[in-house]
Short mmCIF file of C-alpha atoms in Angstrom, two decimals:
data_model
loop_
_atom_site.label_atom_id
_atom_site.label_comp_id
_atom_site.label_asym_id
_atom_site.label_seq_id
_atom_site.Cartn_x
_atom_site.Cartn_y
_atom_site.Cartn_z
CA TYR A 25 11.57 213.29 165.82
CA GLN A 26 11.60 216.23 163.52
CA PRO A 27 15.01 216.08 161.47
CA PRO A 28 16.73 219.27 160.82
CA LEU A 29 15.53 221.20 157.68
CA LEU A 30 18.77 221.80 155.93
CA TRP A 31 20.13 218.06 155.89
CA GLY A 32 17.95 216.08 157.98
CA LYS A 33 15.16 215.32 154.97
CA SER A 34 17.73 212.87 153.36
CA GLY A 35 18.96 209.70 154.63
CA HIS A 36 21.98 209.94 152.29
CA LEU A 37 22.90 213.32 153.42
CA GLN A 38 22.46 212.39 157.12
CA THR A 39 24.64 209.41 156.52
CA ILE A 40 27.67 211.59 154.74
CA ILE A 41 27.35 214.60 157.17
CA TYR A 42 27.29 212.67 160.49
CA ALA A 43 30.39 210.35 159.21
CA LYS A 44 32.10 213.87 158.84
CA LEU A 45 31.18 215.70 161.60
CA GLY A 46 30.96 212.68 164.20
CA ARG A 47 34.72 212.49 163.65
CA ILE A 48 35.39 216.04 164.81
CA LYS A 49 32.96 216.33 167.54
CA SER A 50 32.76 212.83 168.94
CA PRO A 51 33.73 212.41 172.41
CA TYR A 52 36.40 209.83 173.13
CA PRO A 53 35.54 208.24 176.36
CA LYS A 54 38.42 206.35 178.35
CA GLY A 55 37.96 202.64 179.32
CA ARG A 56 39.96 199.74 179.95
CA ARG A 57 40.46 196.83 177.19
CA LYS A 58 40.02 193.33 178.23
CA TYR A 59 41.41 190.58 176.13
CA ILE A 60 39.99 186.80 176.13
CA VAL A 61 41.62 183.89 174.23
CA MET A 62 38.77 181.92 172.53
CA PRO A 63 38.81 177.95 172.26
CA ASP A 64 40.03 178.30 168.74
CA GLY A 65 43.04 180.60 169.82
CA ALA A 66 41.51 183.75 168.41
CA THR A 67 41.75 186.87 170.76
CA MET A 68 38.58 188.51 171.47
CA THR A 69 38.75 192.03 173.02
CA TYR A 70 36.27 194.55 174.50
CA ASP A 71 36.41 197.69 176.17
CA LEU A 72 34.92 198.56 179.53
CA PHE A 73 33.63 202.05 180.40
CA GLU A 74 32.59 202.91 184.06
CA PRO A 75 29.68 205.21 184.72
CA HIS A 76 30.41 208.95 185.19
CA CYS A 77 27.87 209.11 188.39
CA SER A 78 25.33 206.74 190.01
CA HIS A 79 22.15 205.60 188.30
CA LYS A 80 19.11 207.83 189.31
CA SER A 81 17.53 204.36 190.66
CA LYS A 82 20.62 203.66 192.69
CA GLY A 83 20.94 200.24 190.99
CA ASP A 84 23.77 198.77 189.04
CA PHE A 85 23.22 198.37 185.05
CA THR A 86 25.51 197.39 182.46
CA PHE A 87 25.02 198.00 178.88
CA LEU A 88 26.70 194.87 176.49
CA MET A 89 27.11 196.49 173.20
CA VAL A 90 27.81 195.08 169.62
CA PRO A 91 28.63 197.75 167.20
CA GLY A 92 27.92 197.39 163.49
CA ILE A 93 29.62 195.53 160.75
CA ALA A 94 33.61 195.83 160.91
CA ASN A 95 33.28 198.37 163.68
CA SER A 96 34.59 198.69 167.47
CA SER A 97 34.41 200.93 170.47
CA GLU A 98 36.49 203.73 168.43
CA ALA A 99 33.47 204.16 165.95
CA SER A 100 32.31 207.89 166.45
CA TYR A 101 28.46 206.82 166.92
CA ILE A 102 29.63 204.16 169.59
CA CYS A 103 31.82 206.76 171.45
CA THR A 104 28.86 209.09 171.38
CA PHE A 105 26.47 206.54 172.90
CA VAL A 106 28.94 205.43 175.43
CA ASN A 107 29.55 209.13 176.68
CA TYR A 108 25.96 209.43 177.04
CA ALA A 109 25.11 206.48 178.86
CA GLN A 110 28.10 206.99 181.36
CA ASP A 111 26.65 210.35 181.85
CA HIS A 112 23.41 208.66 182.93
CA GLY A 113 24.91 206.13 185.39
CA TYR A 114 25.51 203.10 183.25
CA ARG A 115 28.72 200.88 182.71
CA ILE A 116 29.16 199.84 178.99
CA ALA A 117 31.18 196.70 177.73
CA VAL A 118 31.76 197.32 173.90
CA LEU A 119 32.58 194.21 171.94
CA ASN A 120 35.60 194.86 169.28
CA HIS A 121 34.66 192.79 166.15
CA LEU A 122 37.60 190.44 165.20
CA GLY A 123 39.84 192.27 162.82
CA ALA A 124 38.39 195.56 163.37
CA LEU A 125 41.02 197.18 165.68
CA PRO A 126 44.24 197.76 163.52
CA SER A 127 46.23 197.80 167.09
CA VAL A 128 45.09 194.23 167.67
CA GLN A 129 46.65 191.49 165.45
CA LEU A 130 44.79 188.25 164.86
CA THR A 131 45.60 185.02 166.51
CA ALA A 132 43.77 182.93 164.36
CA PRO A 133 42.71 182.83 160.79
CA ARG A 134 39.14 184.34 161.38
CA ILE A 135 37.34 187.57 161.53
CA PHE A 136 33.83 188.40 162.92
CA THR A 137 30.95 187.16 160.90
CA TYR A 138 27.22 188.28 160.60
CA GLY A 139 25.77 185.85 163.19
CA CYS A 140 28.58 184.39 165.39
CA THR A 141 27.82 184.79 168.92
CA GLU A 142 30.91 183.15 170.59
CA GLU A 143 32.62 186.55 171.21
CA TYR A 144 29.57 188.26 172.65
CA HIS A 145 29.07 185.35 175.05
CA ALA A 146 32.76 185.39 176.35
CA MET A 147 31.68 189.29 177.19
CA VAL A 148 28.57 188.32 178.62
CA GLU A 149 30.13 185.90 180.99
CA ASP A 150 33.30 187.98 181.90
CA VAL A 151 31.18 191.00 183.00
CA ILE A 152 28.92 188.80 185.22
CA GLN A 153 32.18 187.37 186.71
CA GLN A 154 33.23 190.69 187.49
CA TYR A 155 30.15 192.27 188.43
CA PRO A 156 27.70 189.30 189.63
CA ASN A 157 25.15 192.05 191.08
CA THR A 158 24.65 193.96 187.89
CA LYS A 159 21.70 194.09 185.69
CA LEU A 160 22.31 193.66 182.10
CA LEU A 161 20.85 195.45 179.19
CA GLY A 162 21.98 194.28 175.59
CA VAL A 163 21.95 196.44 172.58
CA GLY A 164 23.44 196.21 169.03
CA PHE A 165 23.86 198.20 165.94
CA SER A 166 23.16 196.95 162.28
CA MET A 167 25.03 193.71 162.04
CA GLY A 168 25.74 194.11 165.88
CA ALA A 169 21.99 194.03 166.71
CA ASN A 170 21.63 190.75 164.58
CA ILE A 171 24.10 189.30 167.21
CA VAL A 172 22.52 190.47 170.20
CA MET A 173 19.12 189.25 169.12
CA LYS A 174 20.13 185.79 168.02
CA TYR A 175 22.13 185.52 171.02
CA VAL A 176 19.23 185.89 173.61
CA GLY A 177 17.13 183.79 171.31
CA GLU A 178 19.57 180.93 171.35
CA SER A 179 18.58 179.46 174.73
CA LYS A 180 16.44 180.45 177.85
CA GLU A 181 19.77 180.14 179.90
CA LYS A 182 21.38 182.94 178.11
CA GLU A 183 18.05 185.17 177.64
CA LYS A 184 17.56 185.10 181.43
CA LYS A 185 20.84 187.00 182.21
CA PHE A 186 19.38 190.28 180.52
CA LEU A 187 16.79 192.53 181.97
CA CYS A 188 15.96 193.77 178.49
CA VAL A 189 17.47 194.19 174.83
CA MET A 190 17.58 196.59 172.08
CA SER A 191 18.03 196.39 168.40
CA ILE A 192 19.07 199.15 166.41
CA CYS A 193 18.68 199.81 162.42
CA GLN A 194 19.29 196.17 161.60
CA GLY A 195 17.92 194.10 158.67
CA TYR A 196 17.09 190.89 160.62
CA SER A 197 17.33 188.31 157.40
CA ALA A 198 20.53 188.14 155.48
CA SER A 199 19.18 185.93 153.15
CA ARG A 200 16.06 187.95 152.36
CA ALA A 201 18.29 191.14 152.20
CA VAL A 202 20.32 189.71 149.26
CA SER A 203 18.07 190.48 146.50
CA LEU A 204 17.47 193.89 147.88
CA LEU A 205 20.92 195.02 148.68
CA LEU A 206 21.92 194.22 144.89
CA ASP A 207 19.58 196.59 143.35
CA TRP A 208 20.38 200.42 143.17
CA GLN A 209 16.98 201.76 144.56
CA HIS A 210 17.88 204.44 147.42
CA MET A 211 21.74 203.89 146.22
CA ARG A 212 21.83 200.60 148.02
CA ARG A 213 24.33 199.11 145.52
CA GLY A 214 26.66 202.22 146.20
CA TYR A 215 26.74 201.50 149.92
CA VAL A 216 27.24 197.77 149.58
CA TYR A 217 30.20 198.68 147.28
CA ALA A 218 31.42 200.82 150.03
CA MET A 219 30.96 198.47 152.75
CA THR A 220 32.81 195.60 150.68
CA ALA A 221 35.84 197.75 149.93
CA ASN A 222 36.18 198.40 153.73
CA GLN A 223 35.73 194.81 154.60
CA LYS A 224 38.43 194.09 151.79
CA SER A 225 40.54 196.60 153.41
CA LEU A 226 40.43 195.00 156.71
CA LEU A 227 41.17 191.39 155.19
CA ARG A 228 44.27 193.02 153.62
CA ASN A 229 45.25 194.35 156.95
CA HIS A 230 45.56 190.87 158.33
CA TYR A 231 46.64 189.07 155.17
CA LYS A 232 49.21 187.16 156.60
CA THR A 233 47.11 185.60 159.14
CA LEU A 234 43.85 185.25 157.36
CA PHE A 235 45.53 184.10 154.03
CA SER A 236 48.38 181.93 155.28
CA GLU A 237 49.01 178.81 153.36
CA GLU A 238 47.21 176.41 155.80
CA ALA A 239 44.12 178.47 155.79
CA VAL A 240 43.96 178.93 152.15
CA LYS A 241 44.54 174.98 151.78
CA LYS A 242 42.06 174.33 154.56
CA TYR A 243 39.04 176.62 153.64
CA ASN A 244 39.87 176.24 149.82
CA LEU A 245 40.33 179.73 149.40
CA ASP A 246 40.82 181.83 146.03
CA VAL A 247 42.38 185.07 147.59
CA ASP A 248 42.68 186.82 144.37
CA LYS A 249 38.98 186.46 143.74
CA ILE A 250 37.94 187.41 147.56
CA LEU A 251 39.98 190.65 147.25
CA GLN A 252 38.21 191.53 143.82
CA SER A 253 34.74 191.08 145.29
CA THR A 254 32.09 193.68 144.55
CA SER A 255 29.58 193.01 147.05
CA LEU A 256 29.14 191.46 150.45
CA LEU A 257 27.37 188.55 148.82
CA ASP A 258 30.54 187.75 146.70
CA LEU A 259 32.96 188.05 149.72
CA ASP A 260 30.42 185.64 151.94
CA GLU A 261 30.38 182.98 148.96
CA LEU A 262 34.31 183.38 148.49
CA TYR A 263 35.26 183.61 151.98
CA SER A 264 32.57 183.54 154.96
CA ARG A 265 30.59 180.64 154.20
CA ARG A 266 33.72 178.46 153.53
CA ALA A 267 33.85 177.78 157.33
CA GLY A 268 31.42 174.79 157.22
CA TYR A 269 28.84 175.86 155.33
CA LYS A 270 27.66 174.33 151.92
CA ASN A 271 26.67 177.37 150.38
CA VAL A 272 26.09 180.92 151.29
CA GLU A 273 22.34 180.37 151.51
CA GLU A 274 22.84 178.17 154.33
CA TYR A 275 25.12 180.46 156.05
CA TYR A 276 22.73 183.25 155.93
CA GLU A 277 19.99 181.23 157.31
CA ASP A 278 22.03 180.18 160.35
CA ALA A 279 23.31 183.70 160.99
CA SER A 280 20.05 185.66 160.96
CA CYS A 281 18.41 186.66 164.03
CA CYS A 282 14.66 186.21 162.55
CA ASN A 283 14.96 182.72 163.03
CA PHE A 284 15.34 183.10 166.83
CA LEU A 285 12.77 185.88 167.73
CA GLN A 286 9.95 183.73 168.03
CA ASN A 287 12.23 182.39 171.36
CA LEU A 288 12.22 185.71 172.96
CA GLU A 289 10.24 186.34 176.23
CA LEU A 290 12.22 189.04 177.61
CA PRO A 291 11.37 192.89 176.90
CA ALA A 292 12.82 193.68 173.43
CA PHE A 293 13.02 197.25 171.71
CA PHE A 294 13.30 197.63 167.93
CA LEU A 295 14.18 200.63 166.18
CA ASN A 296 14.48 201.13 162.47
CA ALA A 297 14.34 204.41 160.26
CA GLU A 298 12.01 204.60 157.52
CA ASP A 299 14.36 206.05 155.20
CA ASP A 300 17.33 203.81 155.84
CA PRO A 301 18.69 203.06 152.48
CA LEU A 302 20.23 199.58 153.97
CA VAL A 303 17.39 198.36 155.59
CA PRO A 304 14.19 198.80 153.26
CA GLN A 305 10.81 198.31 154.68
CA PRO A 306 10.28 194.69 153.53
CA LEU A 307 12.95 193.80 156.16
CA VAL A 308 11.36 195.95 158.62
CA GLU A 309 8.22 193.89 158.54
CA ILE A 310 9.96 191.01 159.90
CA ALA A 311 10.30 192.87 163.21
CA LYS A 312 6.77 194.22 163.13
CA LYS A 313 5.58 190.87 162.53
CA TYR A 314 7.53 189.82 165.84
CA VAL A 315 6.16 192.99 167.61
CA GLY A 316 2.43 192.01 166.35
CA LYS A 317 2.82 188.71 167.99
CA TYR A 318 2.52 190.68 171.36
CA SER A 319 0.17 193.35 170.50
CA VAL A 320 -1.98 191.39 172.86
CA GLU A 321 0.20 189.74 175.11
CA PHE A 322 2.61 192.21 175.11
CA GLY A 323 5.69 190.07 175.91
CA CYS A 324 4.22 188.17 178.39
CA GLY A 325 3.95 184.27 177.47
CA ALA A 326 0.22 184.15 178.33
CA CYS A 327 -0.99 182.25 175.35
CA TRP A 328 -2.35 179.56 177.18
CA ALA A 329 -4.58 182.02 179.30
CA PHE A 330 -5.92 183.73 176.13
CA SER A 331 -6.53 180.26 174.77
CA ALA A 332 -8.43 179.00 178.10
CA THR A 333 -10.49 182.16 178.27
CA GLY A 334 -11.36 181.94 174.54
CA ALA A 335 -12.78 178.25 175.42
CA LEU A 336 -14.49 179.41 178.83
CA GLU A 337 -16.11 182.37 176.93
CA GLY A 338 -17.31 179.98 174.19
CA GLN A 339 -18.84 177.80 176.50
CA HIS A 340 -20.34 180.66 178.70
CA ALA A 341 -21.85 182.31 175.77
CA LYS A 342 -23.35 178.46 174.68
CA LYS A 343 -24.92 178.13 178.20
CA THR A 344 -26.14 181.78 178.56
CA GLY A 345 -26.69 183.51 175.37
CA ASN A 346 -24.13 186.21 176.55
CA LEU A 347 -20.41 186.54 175.47
CA VAL A 348 -18.73 187.92 178.50
CA PRO A 349 -15.13 188.59 178.08
CA LEU A 350 -13.12 187.07 180.79
CA SER A 351 -10.00 187.78 182.54
CA GLU A 352 -6.75 186.24 181.05
CA GLN A 353 -4.89 188.32 184.03
CA ASN A 354 -6.97 186.40 186.59
CA LEU A 355 -5.40 183.20 185.17
CA VAL A 356 -1.89 184.68 184.75
CA ASP A 357 -1.97 185.53 188.55
CA CYS A 358 -3.90 182.89 190.26
CA SER A 359 -3.35 179.60 188.76
CA TYR A 360 0.22 178.75 190.26
CA THR A 361 -1.22 176.44 192.66
CA GLN A 362 -2.36 174.40 189.68
CA GLY A 363 1.07 174.06 188.17
CA ASN A 364 0.74 177.09 185.84
CA ASN A 365 4.07 179.71 185.47
CA GLY A 366 2.04 183.04 184.71
CA CYS A 367 3.91 185.02 181.96
CA TYR A 368 6.58 181.88 181.87
CA GLY A 369 3.92 179.56 180.44
CA GLY A 370 1.18 177.11 181.44
CA LEU A 371 -1.30 174.66 180.36
CA MET A 372 -5.21 175.26 179.54
CA THR A 373 -6.17 172.25 181.66
CA ARG A 374 -4.60 173.61 184.45
CA ALA A 375 -6.27 176.95 183.90
CA PHE A 376 -9.48 175.08 183.67
CA GLN A 377 -8.84 173.25 186.96
CA TYR A 378 -8.38 176.63 188.49
CA VAL A 379 -11.78 178.08 187.42
CA VAL A 380 -13.46 174.68 188.72
CA THR A 381 -11.52 174.89 192.17
CA ASN A 382 -11.99 178.52 192.65
CA ASP A 383 -15.47 178.56 191.57
CA GLY A 384 -15.05 181.17 189.05
CA ILE A 385 -13.24 183.42 186.91
CA ASP A 386 -13.31 187.18 186.84
CA LYS A 387 -14.45 189.48 183.93
CA GLU A 388 -12.14 191.21 181.85
CA LYS A 389 -13.45 194.49 182.53
CA GLU A 390 -12.83 194.28 186.31
CA TYR A 391 -9.58 192.36 186.35
CA LYS A 392 -7.90 193.93 183.18
CA TYR A 393 -4.95 192.37 181.83
CA ALA A 394 -1.28 193.55 182.92
CA ALA A 395 0.80 191.88 180.59
CA GLY A 396 2.87 190.78 183.29
CA ASP A 397 2.95 188.50 186.52
CA ARG A 398 1.68 190.24 189.59
CA LEU A 399 2.95 189.40 193.03
CA PHE A 400 -0.61 188.71 194.43
CA CYS A 401 -3.81 187.21 192.97
CA HIS A 402 -6.70 189.83 192.90
CA TYR A 403 -9.50 187.45 192.11
CA LYS A 404 -13.24 188.94 193.73
CA LYS A 405 -16.01 186.63 193.58
CA LEU A 406 -18.24 189.89 193.32
CA PHE A 407 -16.79 190.49 189.65
CA ARG A 408 -17.26 186.68 188.57
CA GLY A 409 -18.05 186.39 185.06
CA ALA A 410 -18.32 182.66 184.61
CA THR A 411 -17.70 179.13 186.39
CA ALA A 412 -16.96 175.66 185.34
CA SER A 413 -17.61 172.30 186.57
CA ASN A 414 -15.28 170.23 185.00
CA TYR A 415 -12.99 170.01 181.89
CA THR A 416 -12.28 167.47 179.11
CA ALA A 417 -8.92 166.56 177.64
CA LEU A 418 -9.52 164.80 174.06
CA PRO A 419 -7.24 161.95 173.27
CA SER A 420 -3.99 163.01 171.89
CA GLY A 421 -3.43 163.38 168.26
CA ASN A 422 -6.99 162.52 167.00
CA GLU A 423 -7.90 165.23 164.33
CA THR A 424 -11.44 163.21 164.04
CA VAL A 425 -12.21 163.64 167.55
CA LEU A 426 -11.35 167.29 167.60
CA GLN A 427 -13.41 168.09 164.85
CA TRP A 428 -16.18 166.35 166.62
CA ALA A 429 -15.60 168.60 169.52
CA VAL A 430 -15.21 171.76 167.57
CA ALA A 431 -18.48 171.06 165.70
CA GLY A 432 -20.46 169.91 168.63
CA VAL A 433 -19.09 171.50 171.60
CA GLY A 434 -17.65 175.06 170.49
CA PRO A 435 -14.12 176.31 170.60
CA VAL A 436 -11.43 174.20 171.75
CA SER A 437 -8.19 174.97 173.51
CA VAL A 438 -5.11 173.59 171.59
CA GLY A 439 -1.52 173.66 171.75
CA ILE A 440 0.67 173.81 168.72
CA GLU A 441 4.06 174.00 167.60
CA ALA A 442 4.76 177.70 166.35
CA TRP A 443 7.52 178.04 163.90
CA ASP A 444 9.10 181.21 162.74
CA SER A 445 7.15 180.89 159.62
CA PHE A 446 3.96 180.53 161.50
CA GLN A 447 4.83 183.80 163.04
CA LEU A 448 5.07 185.57 159.73
CA TYR A 449 1.95 183.65 158.48
CA ASP A 450 -0.40 186.20 156.36
CA SER A 451 -3.00 184.03 154.65
CA GLY A 452 -3.93 180.66 153.00
CA VAL A 453 -3.69 177.42 154.53
CA TYR A 454 -0.79 177.20 156.67
CA TYR A 455 1.40 174.02 156.53
CA ASN A 456 4.96 172.97 157.50
CA LYS A 457 6.19 169.60 156.72
CA GLU A 458 9.14 169.93 159.19
CA CYS A 459 6.23 170.93 162.14
CA THR A 460 5.75 167.41 163.58
CA GLY A 461 4.20 168.51 166.57
CA THR A 462 6.74 167.31 168.92
CA GLY A 463 7.78 170.56 170.43
CA LEU A 464 4.45 172.35 171.61
CA ASN A 465 5.18 175.98 172.40
CA HIS A 466 2.09 177.89 171.81
CA ALA A 467 -1.41 177.84 172.31
CA VAL A 468 -4.59 178.88 170.26
CA LEU A 469 -8.29 178.75 169.93
CA ALA A 470 -9.78 175.95 167.47
CA VAL A 471 -13.22 177.73 166.23
CA GLY A 472 -13.78 176.05 163.46
CA TYR A 473 -12.66 173.99 160.09
CA GLY A 474 -13.29 173.56 156.34
CA THR A 475 -11.72 173.37 153.04
CA TYR A 476 -9.90 176.03 151.03
CA LEU A 477 -8.77 175.43 147.49
CA GLY A 478 -9.02 171.84 148.10
CA ASP A 479 -7.01 171.99 151.28
CA ASP A 480 -8.81 170.79 154.56
CA TYR A 481 -8.09 173.46 157.32
CA TRP A 482 -8.70 174.08 161.10
CA LEU A 483 -9.59 177.85 161.48
CA ILE A 484 -7.92 178.99 164.60
CA LYS A 485 -7.84 182.11 166.60
CA ASN A 486 -4.84 183.66 167.96
CA SER A 487 -3.43 185.82 170.62
CA TRP A 488 -1.27 188.23 168.90
CA GLY A 489 -3.54 190.79 167.50
CA THR A 490 -5.45 191.60 164.45
CA ASP A 491 -2.23 192.81 162.87
CA TRP A 492 -1.49 189.27 162.60
CA GLY A 493 -2.53 186.79 159.89
CA MET A 494 -6.08 187.07 158.60
CA GLU A 495 -6.97 189.97 161.41
CA GLY A 496 -5.87 187.63 164.42
CA TYR A 497 -7.08 184.28 162.41
CA ALA A 498 -5.46 181.66 160.52
CA MET A 499 -6.13 178.62 158.66
CA MET A 500 -3.99 175.67 159.73
CA ALA A 501 -3.52 172.47 157.73
CA ARG A 502 -6.16 169.76 158.70
CA ASN A 503 -5.77 166.03 158.22
CA ARG A 504 -1.93 166.25 157.28
CA GLU A 505 -1.02 163.89 159.97
CA ASN A 506 -1.87 166.21 162.98
CA ASN A 507 0.52 168.73 161.41
CA CYS A 508 2.04 171.21 164.20
CA GLY A 509 0.34 168.79 166.69
CA ILE A 510 -3.10 170.54 166.43
CA ALA A 511 -4.84 167.85 168.12
CA SER A 512 -2.23 166.85 170.53
CA GLN A 513 -3.18 168.74 173.24
CA ALA A 514 -6.88 169.64 173.21
CA SER A 515 -9.24 170.49 175.88
CA PHE A 516 -12.53 172.36 176.48
CA PRO A 517 -14.23 173.21 179.87
CA ILE A 518 -17.70 171.87 181.14
CA MET A 519 -20.23 174.24 182.53
#
């Protein structure tokens, strides 16, 4: 992207000029408005826009879009996107945030919130009911992107409805954004003041419904203080978090999509501008960490295959003296009979059983990783890189036995419970007291152990690329009651 010379070199000028020109030159696509009454009596609306032509693939595709804070389908940037998508054969459904449309009155004492996905879910279900054969693409802008990403990360049932999702210019974590948005660097404080004024205007538009005597009493609202707020933090403390949260920190944590990104397995696109005054680089790093997770796996949940090949390579090198990279894709494509599910998960013991039964696994250079499930197994004995005669599963939860195996046998495949904090690991000994290991959801390779600054650790190799952790490795707590289940599912092949 090459920004225009006259006004494109400044993020501030881009924002101001587009805000003015967009209102003049923006197309105004025509759609039909849908109304859905929510369980609490609130009336959500969304606008549905049909494509102007057939999609070039002849397929049926629908964008399910969520605008930015306090916006609706009538915002100029949304109109521009909708018109462009229609011209390329896409249907678009645009969620109108509760309270954002002056022409639609609130029917319950609440407006949109930063992380509420209930209205988006209602739109998703309604579109599926109308177009059961369409393929869904989720897209959100700013706050809307947070809602989309949080929604698909909430459950596999929700995620599997989408072909892919797109996040445009969001900050990923409300709690981490607070301190950044309250300073004046890049005029952030000024932008926040303007956004706060806009949201207060919205509250005033629906004053009678939002600040009824019943609502004020129920949520303990101080209306004067709310309308005197000078920042979004003030508004959220005095108003938004009152509906069920002890404090604003708890509200932000519950609302932020960064706590759900680790659950995603579908293709996801993240777009941020380097000069975005409202989303500084520390917030963008959250997305980079998530994307870094897939720098090797590339969106295919094949951690089990990487762990298994690591253990196989270790045993083969120990036996022959040669380190031969082995094919993860071979395991992804070919071990279904043993009970594995390709990119949707598997177990290392089943992978080892496949190698035993198949009498071999191909070399990586001959059976390259494709980051996806193939329709057929392409194993060729001619390209075999290693074999195995059996495998051993270690006693569950016994770190002493695991230590013996790592020292005496070599790299050991282990399953762990990976929290979002593990995803953001950078250095030091990782320990999470809440990570009990009851929900194993990731596989790594235990390659060593030691003590660092008085803390015992396991040295593990991850499959998320060298940009993650300590160039792809991490130190995980050892002798801390099997933290994160490090010894709960440990195994190695026998050659």
